[in-house]
Amino acid sequence: MLKRLLFALTLFTYSLSAFGQSADSLTVIKTKWHKSRIAKQVVLFQHHFDQKNLFAANENISFLEIINTGRKAAFAIGAEEKELITTSNFGLRDTSIAAVNGNFFDVKNGGSVDFVRVNGKTINTNRLDKNGNRARHQEAAVVIENGKISIQKWDGTSDWETKLAAKEVLLNGPLLTLNDIDEKLDTTGFSRLRHPRTCLGIKPNGRVILLTVDGRNENSAGMSLFELTKLMRWLGCASALNFDGGGSTTLWVNGMPGNGVVNYPTDNKKWDHEGQRKVANVILVKKQTRR
């Protein structure tokens, strides 16, 4: 009798979980996103789930969808070796269409703590732990070749990133999904707890998503990495890579209201567009010039 009761309870709990996931996925799939054409091959999608109707929470989500051909719109990395600059200033400096914050950095001294190469020049190298081990955000890379962006996974060797042939490489992570296979995430607070998030996703048709989820506010809770993985799948991505998040999470689009800052950065602890944190690097979307 007890075994039957435990089995029924387990089945009921599983059913509730499955129902929740199904309801959330349908919520995302059926959402009527506010769409704005930003430039040729670049569209901005925005929606505020304000009825606690996504993962039982309020969530404000913004993302760009870009046709990844390197023709009309091209990807690039903007970076400084030591100086920290806001995402919007990176975008303006490089006359970009849009920009999103990049990888993890040294808040006190500036510069990324992960490998970065721009135009063939190494800007920063990996800072390993005391045992010489990599962080999870050093186990995958954003790779840009001829204006096209892709995600590559660490092969386990110590000098992997230096052997990548592309002129533009930026390590980041954790990797969430690669070629429709979800990566195993750890259970640290960084993964489990809800924070503002920035993410790169790539669809099977090659289209790219640059996404921000706002957080640390009653208007938007943020997401765990487990929730973010599901969201990127529901948006159609076969591969997804987490970026630096928290107070760094910023999506900037040239010419948009709020000085171009589309989301609600949290560094000023207000629900507005003024709370940008200075960062070490960004991913840029630029108008491709004729070669």
GROMACS .gro file of C-alpha atoms in nm:
model
  291
    1MET     CA    1   0.000   0.000   0.000
    2LEU     CA    2   0.279   0.241   0.096
    3LYS     CA    3   0.467   0.164  -0.227
    4ARG     CA    4   0.154   0.237  -0.430
    5LEU     CA    5   0.103   0.564  -0.246
    6LEU     CA    6   0.464   0.670  -0.306
    7PHE     CA    7   0.438   0.576  -0.673
    8ALA     CA    8   0.116   0.775  -0.712
    9LEU     CA    9   0.272   1.075  -0.538
   10THR     CA   10   0.579   1.058  -0.764
   11LEU     CA   11   0.359   1.031  -1.073
   12PHE     CA   12   0.147   1.326  -0.958
   13THR     CA   13   0.457   1.541  -0.895
   14TYR     CA   14   0.599   1.448  -1.236
   15SER     CA   15   0.265   1.528  -1.401
   16LEU     CA   16   0.253   1.870  -1.236
   17SER     CA   17   0.608   1.942  -1.354
   18ALA     CA   18   0.530   1.828  -1.708
   19PHE     CA   19   0.211   2.034  -1.709
   20GLY     CA   20   0.405   2.341  -1.596
   21GLN     CA   21   0.664   2.295  -1.868
   22SER     CA   22   0.393   2.239  -2.128
   23ALA     CA   23   0.203   2.550  -2.017
   24ASP     CA   24   0.520   2.760  -2.020
   25SER     CA   25   0.625   2.639  -2.363
   26LEU     CA   26   0.279   2.715  -2.503
   27THR     CA   27   0.291   3.060  -2.341
   28VAL     CA   28   0.615   3.138  -2.524
   29ILE     CA   29   0.509   2.984  -2.856
   30LYS     CA   30   0.173   3.166  -2.860
   31THR     CA   31   0.312   3.503  -2.749
   32LYS     CA   32   0.237   3.797  -2.977
   33TRP     CA   33   0.578   3.961  -2.970
   34HIS     CA   34   0.614   4.329  -3.043
   35LYS     CA   35   0.833   4.337  -3.353
   36SER     CA   36   1.045   4.627  -3.482
   37ARG     CA   37   1.253   4.613  -3.799
   38ILE     CA   38   1.586   4.763  -3.699
   39ALA     CA   39   1.781   4.721  -4.022
   40LYS     CA   40   1.801   4.486  -4.316
   41GLN     CA   41   1.806   4.130  -4.177
   42VAL     CA   42   1.772   4.255  -3.817
   43VAL     CA   43   1.441   4.243  -3.621
   44LEU     CA   44   1.381   4.330  -3.254
   45PHE     CA   45   1.130   4.121  -3.053
   46GLN     CA   46   0.998   4.237  -2.714
   47HIS     CA   47   0.741   4.110  -2.465
   48HIS     CA   48   0.668   4.166  -2.098
   49PHE     CA   49   0.510   3.863  -1.934
   50ASP     CA   50   0.350   4.067  -1.655
   51GLN     CA   51   0.087   3.827  -1.522
   52LYS     CA   52   0.334   3.588  -1.358
   53ASN     CA   53   0.262   3.366  -1.654
   54LEU     CA   54   0.611   3.241  -1.744
   55PHE     CA   55   0.776   3.006  -1.495
   56ALA     CA   56   0.515   3.144  -1.249
   57ALA     CA   57   0.691   3.480  -1.259
   58ASN     CA   58   0.697   3.814  -1.438
   59GLU     CA   59   0.962   3.815  -1.712
   60ASN     CA   60   1.069   4.093  -1.948
   61ILE     CA   61   1.238   3.951  -2.257
   62SER     CA   62   1.399   4.131  -2.551
   63PHE     CA   63   1.591   3.978  -2.838
   64LEU     CA   64   1.728   4.050  -3.181
   65GLU     CA   65   1.689   3.798  -3.460
   66ILE     CA   66   1.956   3.837  -3.728
   67ILE     CA   67   2.000   3.657  -4.060
   68ASN     CA   68   2.350   3.516  -4.022
   69THR     CA   69   2.501   3.558  -4.368
   70GLY     CA   70   2.753   3.833  -4.295
   71ARG     CA   71   2.612   4.031  -4.589
   72LYS     CA   72   2.361   4.300  -4.488
   73ALA     CA   73   2.434   4.265  -4.116
   74ALA     CA   74   2.767   4.144  -3.982
   75PHE     CA   75   2.883   4.041  -3.635
   76ALA     CA   76   3.198   4.171  -3.469
   77ILE     CA   77   3.359   4.190  -3.125
   78GLY     CA   78   3.420   4.520  -2.949
   79ALA     CA   79   3.673   4.494  -2.667
   80GLU     CA   80   3.921   4.679  -2.451
   81GLU     CA   81   4.223   4.516  -2.285
   82LYS     CA   82   4.174   4.692  -1.950
   83GLU     CA   83   3.924   4.977  -1.981
   84LEU     CA   84   3.555   4.918  -1.899
   85ILE     CA   85   3.293   5.088  -2.118
   86THR     CA   86   2.912   5.071  -2.128
   87THR     CA   87   2.755   4.851  -2.393
   88SER     CA   88   2.591   5.154  -2.554
   89ASN     CA   89   2.922   5.341  -2.579
   90PHE     CA   90   3.086   5.039  -2.740
   91GLY     CA   91   2.804   5.036  -2.995
   92LEU     CA   92   2.820   5.409  -3.064
   93ARG     CA   93   3.199   5.409  -3.089
   94ASP     CA   94   3.190   5.138  -3.354
   95THR     CA   95   2.889   5.289  -3.540
   96SER     CA   96   2.694   4.968  -3.488
   97ILE     CA   97   2.333   4.873  -3.546
   98ALA     CA   98   2.317   4.701  -3.207
   99ALA     CA   99   2.528   4.560  -2.925
  100VAL     CA  100   2.492   4.316  -2.637
  101ASN     CA  101   2.726   4.272  -2.339
  102GLY     CA  102   2.992   4.004  -2.374
  103ASN     CA  103   3.187   3.783  -2.133
  104PHE     CA  104   3.306   3.792  -1.772
  105PHE     CA  105   3.553   4.055  -1.655
  106ASP     CA  106   3.757   4.199  -1.370
  107VAL     CA  107   3.531   4.461  -1.213
  108LYS     CA  108   3.815   4.617  -1.012
  109ASN     CA  109   4.102   4.623  -1.262
  110GLY     CA  110   3.921   4.597  -1.593
  111GLY     CA  111   3.970   4.353  -1.876
  112SER     CA  112   3.811   4.017  -1.945
  113VAL     CA  113   3.903   3.712  -1.737
  114ASP     CA  114   3.841   3.497  -2.045
  115PHE     CA  115   4.026   3.467  -2.376
  116VAL     CA  116   3.940   3.738  -2.630
  117ARG     CA  117   4.083   3.786  -2.979
  118VAL     CA  118   3.987   4.082  -3.198
  119ASN     CA  119   4.103   4.129  -3.558
  120GLY     CA  120   4.362   3.858  -3.505
  121LYS     CA  121   4.509   4.016  -3.191
  122THR     CA  122   4.478   3.851  -2.850
  123ILE     CA  123   4.333   4.109  -2.610
  124ASN     CA  124   4.292   3.892  -2.299
  125THR     CA  125   4.385   3.539  -2.190
  126ASN     CA  126   4.211   3.296  -1.954
  127ARG     CA  127   4.253   3.343  -1.580
  128LEU     CA  128   4.249   2.990  -1.439
  129ASP     CA  129   4.183   2.887  -1.080
  130LYS     CA  130   4.464   2.803  -0.836
  131ASN     CA  131   4.467   2.444  -0.961
  132GLY     CA  132   4.494   2.548  -1.324
  133ASN     CA  133   4.134   2.458  -1.406
  134ARG     CA  134   3.903   2.647  -1.636
  135ALA     CA  135   3.580   2.815  -1.528
  136ARG     CA  136   3.257   2.700  -1.695
  137HIS     CA  137   3.255   3.027  -1.888
  138GLN     CA  138   3.584   2.927  -2.053
  139GLU     CA  139   3.451   2.604  -2.203
  140ALA     CA  140   3.288   2.744  -2.517
  141ALA     CA  141   3.353   3.021  -2.765
  142VAL     CA  142   3.178   3.276  -2.980
  143VAL     CA  143   3.360   3.257  -3.314
  144ILE     CA  144   3.315   3.518  -3.588
  145GLU     CA  145   3.439   3.465  -3.943
  146ASN     CA  146   3.358   3.700  -4.231
  147GLY     CA  147   3.084   3.860  -4.024
  148LYS     CA  148   2.912   3.527  -3.946
  149ILE     CA  149   2.881   3.404  -3.589
  150SER     CA  150   2.898   3.050  -3.451
  151ILE     CA  151   2.940   2.861  -3.122
  152GLN     CA  152   3.221   2.614  -3.061
  153LYS     CA  153   3.280   2.383  -2.765
  154TRP     CA  154   3.608   2.339  -2.578
  155ASP     CA  155   3.787   2.020  -2.689
  156GLY     CA  156   3.952   1.961  -2.351
  157THR     CA  157   4.302   2.077  -2.447
  158SER     CA  158   4.483   2.354  -2.261
  159ASP     CA  159   4.550   2.574  -2.566
  160TRP     CA  160   4.229   2.508  -2.760
  161GLU     CA  161   4.128   2.870  -2.810
  162THR     CA  162   4.468   2.976  -2.941
  163LYS     CA  163   4.438   2.718  -3.221
  164LEU     CA  164   4.103   2.849  -3.344
  165ALA     CA  165   4.166   2.998  -3.687
  166ALA     CA  166   3.911   3.280  -3.671
  167LYS     CA  167   4.034   3.636  -3.623
  168GLU     CA  168   3.755   3.707  -3.373
  169VAL     CA  169   3.707   3.474  -3.074
  170LEU     CA  170   3.542   3.536  -2.737
  171LEU     CA  171   3.516   3.263  -2.473
  172ASN     CA  172   3.191   3.253  -2.279
  173GLY     CA  173   2.950   3.023  -2.102
  174PRO     CA  174   2.823   2.804  -1.965
  175LEU     CA  175   2.723   2.635  -2.288
  176LEU     CA  176   2.354   2.544  -2.260
  177THR     CA  177   2.280   2.350  -2.577
  178LEU     CA  178   2.484   2.244  -2.880
  179ASN     CA  179   2.331   2.095  -3.194
  180ASP     CA  180   2.008   2.006  -3.013
  181ILE     CA  181   2.185   1.834  -2.724
  182ASP     CA  182   2.154   2.000  -2.382
  183GLU     CA  183   2.475   2.032  -2.183
  184LYS     CA  184   2.485   1.920  -1.820
  185LEU     CA  185   2.472   2.221  -1.589
  186ASP     CA  186   2.606   2.227  -1.234
  187THR     CA  187   2.380   2.298  -0.937
  188THR     CA  188   2.559   2.604  -0.800
  189GLY     CA  189   2.360   2.915  -0.714
  190PHE     CA  190   2.479   3.074  -1.038
  191SER     CA  191   2.289   2.807  -1.232
  192ARG     CA  192   1.994   2.747  -0.999
  193LEU     CA  193   1.899   3.100  -0.894
  194ARG     CA  194   1.725   3.361  -1.103
  195HIS     CA  195   1.934   3.647  -1.238
  196PRO     CA  196   1.923   3.884  -1.536
  197ARG     CA  197   2.059   3.685  -1.831
  198THR     CA  198   2.219   3.748  -2.169
  199CYS     CA  199   2.228   3.468  -2.425
  200LEU     CA  200   2.329   3.383  -2.782
  201GLY     CA  201   2.116   3.131  -2.969
  202ILE     CA  202   2.144   2.982  -3.317
  203LYS     CA  203   1.849   2.827  -3.499
  204PRO     CA  204   1.869   2.530  -3.739
  205ASN     CA  205   1.809   2.772  -4.029
  206GLY     CA  206   2.116   2.968  -3.919
  207ARG     CA  207   1.932   3.269  -3.784
  208VAL     CA  208   2.081   3.414  -3.467
  209ILE     CA  209   1.913   3.534  -3.149
  210LEU     CA  210   2.080   3.783  -2.911
  211LEU     CA  211   1.859   3.783  -2.602
  212THR     CA  212   1.828   3.954  -2.267
  213VAL     CA  213   1.604   3.860  -1.975
  214ASP     CA  214   1.568   4.131  -1.711
  215GLY     CA  215   1.571   4.043  -1.343
  216ARG     CA  216   1.613   4.142  -0.978
  217ASN     CA  217   1.289   4.339  -0.991
  218GLU     CA  218   0.922   4.270  -0.922
  219ASN     CA  219   0.857   4.347  -1.290
  220SER     CA  220   1.094   4.072  -1.404
  221ALA     CA  221   1.236   3.793  -1.192
  222GLY     CA  222   1.520   3.682  -1.417
  223MET     CA  223   1.587   3.316  -1.495
  224SER     CA  224   1.790   3.023  -1.377
  225LEU     CA  225   2.014   2.867  -1.643
  226PHE     CA  226   1.775   2.571  -1.652
  227GLU     CA  227   1.485   2.806  -1.736
  228LEU     CA  228   1.699   2.994  -1.988
  229THR     CA  229   1.784   2.667  -2.163
  230LYS     CA  230   1.415   2.588  -2.201
  231LEU     CA  231   1.333   2.939  -2.323
  232MET     CA  232   1.598   2.925  -2.595
  233ARG     CA  233   1.466   2.588  -2.712
  234TRP     CA  234   1.109   2.721  -2.723
  235LEU     CA  235   1.235   3.011  -2.935
  236GLY     CA  236   1.367   2.756  -3.184
  237CYS     CA  237   1.740   2.751  -3.103
  238ALA     CA  238   1.942   2.433  -3.161
  239SER     CA  239   2.246   2.583  -2.986
  240ALA     CA  240   2.260   2.836  -2.701
  241LEU     CA  241   2.541   2.996  -2.504
  242ASN     CA  242   2.503   3.191  -2.181
  243PHE     CA  243   2.690   3.524  -2.153
  244ASP     CA  244   2.780   3.734  -1.850
  245GLY     CA  245   2.453   3.844  -1.689
  246GLY     CA  246   2.338   4.013  -1.370
  247GLY     CA  247   2.409   4.386  -1.373
  248SER     CA  248   2.598   4.348  -1.701
  249THR     CA  249   2.292   4.237  -1.901
  250THR     CA  250   2.231   4.505  -2.164
  251LEU     CA  251   2.081   4.512  -2.513
  252TRP     CA  252   2.143   4.836  -2.704
  253VAL     CA  253   1.988   4.926  -3.040
  254ASN     CA  254   2.096   5.240  -3.220
  255GLY     CA  255   1.817   5.497  -3.250
  256MET     CA  256   1.576   5.338  -3.003
  257PRO     CA  257   1.429   5.542  -2.712
  258GLY     CA  258   1.611   5.539  -2.378
  259ASN     CA  259   1.945   5.620  -2.541
  260GLY     CA  260   1.909   5.294  -2.731
  261VAL     CA  261   1.902   5.069  -2.423
  262VAL     CA  262   1.613   4.832  -2.488
  263ASN     CA  263   1.609   4.632  -2.166
  264TYR     CA  264   1.617   4.737  -1.800
  265PRO     CA  265   1.975   4.704  -1.667
  266THR     CA  266   1.991   4.665  -1.291
  267ASP     CA  267   2.308   4.838  -1.175
  268ASN     CA  268   2.112   5.140  -1.048
  269LYS     CA  269   1.848   4.916  -0.887
  270LYS     CA  270   1.570   5.101  -1.073
  271TRP     CA  271   1.322   4.986  -1.336
  272ASP     CA  272   1.449   5.214  -1.613
  273HIS     CA  273   1.702   5.219  -1.896
  274GLU     CA  274   1.975   5.407  -1.708
  275GLY     CA  275   2.138   5.128  -1.506
  276GLN     CA  276   2.408   5.012  -1.746
  277ARG     CA  277   2.722   4.856  -1.600
  278LYS     CA  278   3.055   4.920  -1.771
  279VAL     CA  279   3.187   4.602  -1.934
  280ALA     CA  280   3.506   4.477  -2.098
  281ASN     CA  281   3.361   4.367  -2.431
  282VAL     CA  282   3.048   4.329  -2.641
  283ILE     CA  283   2.909   4.150  -2.944
  284LEU     CA  284   2.831   4.405  -3.215
  285VAL     CA  285   2.586   4.388  -3.504
  286LYS     CA  286   2.713   4.616  -3.778
  287LYS     CA  287   2.599   4.723  -4.121
  288GLN     CA  288   2.815   4.532  -4.363
  289THR     CA  289   3.021   4.748  -4.595
  290ARG     CA  290   3.091   4.631  -4.946
  291ARG     CA  291   3.406   4.426  -4.971
   0.00000   0.00000   0.00000
